[in-house]
Amino acid sequence: MPRPKRHLLATAQETLFPPASLPENHLIAKVRKAEGKNLYSVALPLSSPTEKTLLVELPSRFRSQIWLKRGGYVVVDTGAFVGRENKLDGEIVNVVRDEREWRKREYWPAEFVKKSSYLEESDEESRVGELPPSDDDEVEG
């Protein structure tokens, strides 16, 4: 028997808005790839005190309700599996859905800045819109 719809809506509502602050052992991470069986490989920002790539588990309350994609952001609890001896480094406790709101918070890592889709201007002048050089421009010798 499936879960009632109220559980689905409660989980979706919970992940919609960012919290006021993050606990000490919670970190924002970027999803690198799905490893299978609700396991994900995530990358931490460079300023984090722990290793840079973690293997984390998606808890059952998010399974089949909220989908993660590569390049998306999640909040990882690194203290969830401290007493256990296994390959898991943490557990996903929240999924960043409204990235614009999350970026406004003071705890958002500076390493996860939004990249502009436009190329930065270089010192060379752009040749876009110019005609190719004609034969008249060549020096006669």
PDB file of C-alpha atoms in Angstrom:
ATOM      1  CA  MET A   1       0.000   0.000   0.000  1.00  0.00           C
ATOM      2  CA  PRO A   2       1.517   3.373  -0.987  1.00  0.00           C
ATOM      3  CA  ARG A   3       2.168   6.158   1.458  1.00  0.00           C
ATOM      4  CA  PRO A   4      -0.601   8.707   1.905  1.00  0.00           C
ATOM      5  CA  LYS A   5      -0.349  11.818  -0.217  1.00  0.00           C
ATOM      6  CA  ARG A   6       0.066  13.973   2.892  1.00  0.00           C
ATOM      7  CA  HIS A   7       3.508  12.393   3.468  1.00  0.00           C
ATOM      8  CA  LEU A   8       4.546  13.229  -0.066  1.00  0.00           C
ATOM      9  CA  LEU A   9       3.382  16.819   0.268  1.00  0.00           C
ATOM     10  CA  ALA A  10       5.044  17.206   3.673  1.00  0.00           C
ATOM     11  CA  THR A  11       8.390  15.996   2.304  1.00  0.00           C
ATOM     12  CA  ALA A  12       8.148  18.297  -0.710  1.00  0.00           C
ATOM     13  CA  GLN A  13       7.231  21.273   1.493  1.00  0.00           C
ATOM     14  CA  GLU A  14      10.097  20.519   3.876  1.00  0.00           C
ATOM     15  CA  THR A  15      12.695  20.772   1.096  1.00  0.00           C
ATOM     16  CA  LEU A  16      11.235  23.850  -0.553  1.00  0.00           C
ATOM     17  CA  PHE A  17      12.649  26.519   1.764  1.00  0.00           C
ATOM     18  CA  PRO A  18      16.191  26.691   3.183  1.00  0.00           C
ATOM     19  CA  PRO A  19      16.642  26.574   6.967  1.00  0.00           C
ATOM     20  CA  ALA A  20      17.759  29.657   8.876  1.00  0.00           C
ATOM     21  CA  SER A  21      21.071  28.003   9.783  1.00  0.00           C
ATOM     22  CA  LEU A  22      22.812  24.673   9.301  1.00  0.00           C
ATOM     23  CA  PRO A  23      23.963  22.502  12.232  1.00  0.00           C
ATOM     24  CA  GLU A  24      27.685  21.980  12.683  1.00  0.00           C
ATOM     25  CA  ASN A  25      27.913  18.566  11.012  1.00  0.00           C
ATOM     26  CA  HIS A  26      25.682  19.452   8.014  1.00  0.00           C
ATOM     27  CA  LEU A  27      27.412  20.460   4.784  1.00  0.00           C
ATOM     28  CA  ILE A  28      26.160  21.513   1.364  1.00  0.00           C
ATOM     29  CA  ALA A  29      27.472  19.212  -1.361  1.00  0.00           C
ATOM     30  CA  LYS A  30      27.132  18.885  -5.130  1.00  0.00           C
ATOM     31  CA  VAL A  31      25.853  15.593  -6.543  1.00  0.00           C
ATOM     32  CA  ARG A  32      28.439  14.005  -8.829  1.00  0.00           C
ATOM     33  CA  LYS A  33      26.797  10.714  -9.788  1.00  0.00           C
ATOM     34  CA  ALA A  34      24.351   8.065  -8.681  1.00  0.00           C
ATOM     35  CA  GLU A  35      26.155   4.956  -7.487  1.00  0.00           C
ATOM     36  CA  GLY A  36      23.004   2.815  -7.343  1.00  0.00           C
ATOM     37  CA  LYS A  37      20.776   1.490  -4.543  1.00  0.00           C
ATOM     38  CA  ASN A  38      20.049   5.020  -3.237  1.00  0.00           C
ATOM     39  CA  LEU A  39      23.751   5.834  -2.904  1.00  0.00           C
ATOM     40  CA  TYR A  40      25.211   9.017  -4.359  1.00  0.00           C
ATOM     41  CA  SER A  41      28.723  10.323  -4.803  1.00  0.00           C
ATOM     42  CA  VAL A  42      28.872  13.999  -3.786  1.00  0.00           C
ATOM     43  CA  ALA A  43      31.595  16.640  -3.895  1.00  0.00           C
ATOM     44  CA  LEU A  44      32.195  18.965  -0.965  1.00  0.00           C
ATOM     45  CA  PRO A  45      33.441  22.548  -1.313  1.00  0.00           C
ATOM     46  CA  LEU A  46      37.189  23.110  -1.015  1.00  0.00           C
ATOM     47  CA  SER A  47      36.786  24.927   2.320  1.00  0.00           C
ATOM     48  CA  SER A  48      35.207  21.912   4.063  1.00  0.00           C
ATOM     49  CA  PRO A  49      37.185  20.231   6.882  1.00  0.00           C
ATOM     50  CA  THR A  50      36.606  16.681   5.602  1.00  0.00           C
ATOM     51  CA  GLU A  51      37.593  14.834   2.444  1.00  0.00           C
ATOM     52  CA  LYS A  52      36.389  16.200  -0.879  1.00  0.00           C
ATOM     53  CA  THR A  53      34.275  13.292  -2.218  1.00  0.00           C
ATOM     54  CA  LEU A  54      31.770  11.395  -0.079  1.00  0.00           C
ATOM     55  CA  LEU A  55      29.487   8.420  -0.584  1.00  0.00           C
ATOM     56  CA  VAL A  56      26.109   9.281   0.940  1.00  0.00           C
ATOM     57  CA  GLU A  57      22.757   7.542   1.289  1.00  0.00           C
ATOM     58  CA  LEU A  58      19.347   8.877   0.355  1.00  0.00           C
ATOM     59  CA  PRO A  59      16.946   8.176   3.260  1.00  0.00           C
ATOM     60  CA  SER A  60      13.678   6.355   2.689  1.00  0.00           C
ATOM     61  CA  ARG A  61      11.531   9.476   3.146  1.00  0.00           C
ATOM     62  CA  PHE A  62      13.008  10.952  -0.061  1.00  0.00           C
ATOM     63  CA  ARG A  63      13.039   7.765  -2.159  1.00  0.00           C
ATOM     64  CA  SER A  64      10.595   7.757  -5.086  1.00  0.00           C
ATOM     65  CA  GLN A  65       9.401  11.218  -4.048  1.00  0.00           C
ATOM     66  CA  ILE A  66      12.228  13.631  -4.815  1.00  0.00           C
ATOM     67  CA  TRP A  67      14.652  12.949  -7.638  1.00  0.00           C
ATOM     68  CA  LEU A  68      18.303  13.990  -7.626  1.00  0.00           C
ATOM     69  CA  LYS A  69      20.226  14.908 -10.723  1.00  0.00           C
ATOM     70  CA  ARG A  70      23.904  15.361 -11.432  1.00  0.00           C
ATOM     71  CA  GLY A  71      25.012  18.886 -10.643  1.00  0.00           C
ATOM     72  CA  GLY A  72      22.238  19.390  -8.093  1.00  0.00           C
ATOM     73  CA  TYR A  73      22.882  20.305  -4.465  1.00  0.00           C
ATOM     74  CA  VAL A  74      22.044  18.441  -1.250  1.00  0.00           C
ATOM     75  CA  VAL A  75      22.644  18.926   2.474  1.00  0.00           C
ATOM     76  CA  VAL A  76      24.673  16.057   3.914  1.00  0.00           C
ATOM     77  CA  ASP A  77      24.846  15.019   7.576  1.00  0.00           C
ATOM     78  CA  THR A  78      28.431  13.803   8.020  1.00  0.00           C
ATOM     79  CA  GLY A  79      27.827  12.726  11.610  1.00  0.00           C
ATOM     80  CA  ALA A  80      25.070  10.226  10.817  1.00  0.00           C
ATOM     81  CA  PHE A  81      27.347   7.194  10.365  1.00  0.00           C
ATOM     82  CA  VAL A  82      30.199   8.068  12.735  1.00  0.00           C
ATOM     83  CA  GLY A  83      29.745   5.034  15.031  1.00  0.00           C
ATOM     84  CA  ARG A  84      29.334   2.520  12.202  1.00  0.00           C
ATOM     85  CA  GLU A  85      32.071   0.876  10.246  1.00  0.00           C
ATOM     86  CA  ASN A  86      30.946   0.908   6.625  1.00  0.00           C
ATOM     87  CA  LYS A  87      31.709   2.670   3.369  1.00  0.00           C
ATOM     88  CA  LEU A  88      29.047   5.374   3.826  1.00  0.00           C
ATOM     89  CA  ASP A  89      30.292   8.825   4.809  1.00  0.00           C
ATOM     90  CA  GLY A  90      26.959  10.518   5.471  1.00  0.00           C
ATOM     91  CA  GLU A  91      23.250  10.814   4.861  1.00  0.00           C
ATOM     92  CA  ILE A  92      21.296  13.289   2.745  1.00  0.00           C
ATOM     93  CA  VAL A  93      19.071  15.307   5.077  1.00  0.00           C
ATOM     94  CA  ASN A  94      17.752  17.922   2.643  1.00  0.00           C
ATOM     95  CA  VAL A  95      17.596  18.509  -1.093  1.00  0.00           C
ATOM     96  CA  VAL A  96      18.179  21.979  -2.542  1.00  0.00           C
ATOM     97  CA  ARG A  97      15.210  22.614  -4.803  1.00  0.00           C
ATOM     98  CA  ASP A  98      15.002  26.432  -4.980  1.00  0.00           C
ATOM     99  CA  GLU A  99      18.674  27.156  -5.598  1.00  0.00           C
ATOM    100  CA  ARG A 100      18.165  30.907  -5.893  1.00  0.00           C
ATOM    101  CA  GLU A 101      16.848  31.119  -2.309  1.00  0.00           C
ATOM    102  CA  TRP A 102      19.614  28.896  -0.947  1.00  0.00           C
ATOM    103  CA  ARG A 103      22.336  31.015  -2.575  1.00  0.00           C
ATOM    104  CA  LYS A 104      21.151  34.052  -0.590  1.00  0.00           C
ATOM    105  CA  ARG A 105      21.991  32.357   2.738  1.00  0.00           C
ATOM    106  CA  GLU A 106      25.264  33.084   4.545  1.00  0.00           C
ATOM    107  CA  TYR A 107      26.138  29.392   4.869  1.00  0.00           C
ATOM    108  CA  TRP A 108      26.184  28.796   1.083  1.00  0.00           C
ATOM    109  CA  PRO A 109      29.796  27.915   0.097  1.00  0.00           C
ATOM    110  CA  ALA A 110      31.634  30.484  -2.001  1.00  0.00           C
ATOM    111  CA  GLU A 111      33.049  27.667  -4.150  1.00  0.00           C
ATOM    112  CA  PHE A 112      29.578  26.875  -5.490  1.00  0.00           C
ATOM    113  CA  VAL A 113      29.118  30.158  -7.338  1.00  0.00           C
ATOM    114  CA  LYS A 114      26.782  30.187 -10.303  1.00  0.00           C
ATOM    115  CA  LYS A 115      28.770  30.245 -13.513  1.00  0.00           C
ATOM    116  CA  SER A 116      27.695  32.685 -16.164  1.00  0.00           C
ATOM    117  CA  SER A 117      26.679  31.219 -19.491  1.00  0.00           C
ATOM    118  CA  TYR A 118      28.507  34.028 -21.263  1.00  0.00           C
ATOM    119  CA  LEU A 119      32.229  33.827 -21.849  1.00  0.00           C
ATOM    120  CA  GLU A 120      34.394  36.355 -20.082  1.00  0.00           C
ATOM    121  CA  GLU A 121      35.723  39.102 -22.280  1.00  0.00           C
ATOM    122  CA  SER A 122      39.307  38.551 -23.292  1.00  0.00           C
ATOM    123  CA  ASP A 123      41.963  41.110 -24.154  1.00  0.00           C
ATOM    124  CA  GLU A 124      41.724  40.238 -27.838  1.00  0.00           C
ATOM    125  CA  GLU A 125      39.067  41.939 -29.890  1.00  0.00           C
ATOM    126  CA  SER A 126      36.253  39.744 -31.056  1.00  0.00           C
ATOM    127  CA  ARG A 127      35.916  39.141 -34.794  1.00  0.00           C
ATOM    128  CA  VAL A 128      32.225  38.334 -34.607  1.00  0.00           C
ATOM    129  CA  GLY A 129      30.307  40.184 -37.306  1.00  0.00           C
ATOM    130  CA  GLU A 130      33.390  41.107 -39.347  1.00  0.00           C
ATOM    131  CA  LEU A 131      33.909  40.095 -42.939  1.00  0.00           C
ATOM    132  CA  PRO A 132      36.908  37.965 -43.842  1.00  0.00           C
ATOM    133  CA  PRO A 133      39.886  39.834 -45.287  1.00  0.00           C
ATOM    134  CA  SER A 134      39.608  40.497 -49.004  1.00  0.00           C
ATOM    135  CA  ASP A 135      42.280  40.142 -51.685  1.00  0.00           C
ATOM    136  CA  ASP A 136      42.596  43.939 -51.946  1.00  0.00           C
ATOM    137  CA  ASP A 137      43.995  44.111 -48.405  1.00  0.00           C
ATOM    138  CA  GLU A 138      47.066  42.094 -49.362  1.00  0.00           C
ATOM    139  CA  VAL A 139      50.272  44.003 -49.971  1.00  0.00           C
ATOM    140  CA  GLU A 140      51.396  43.964 -53.593  1.00  0.00           C
ATOM    141  CA  GLY A 141      55.023  43.239 -54.012  1.00  0.00           C
TER     142      GLY A 141
END
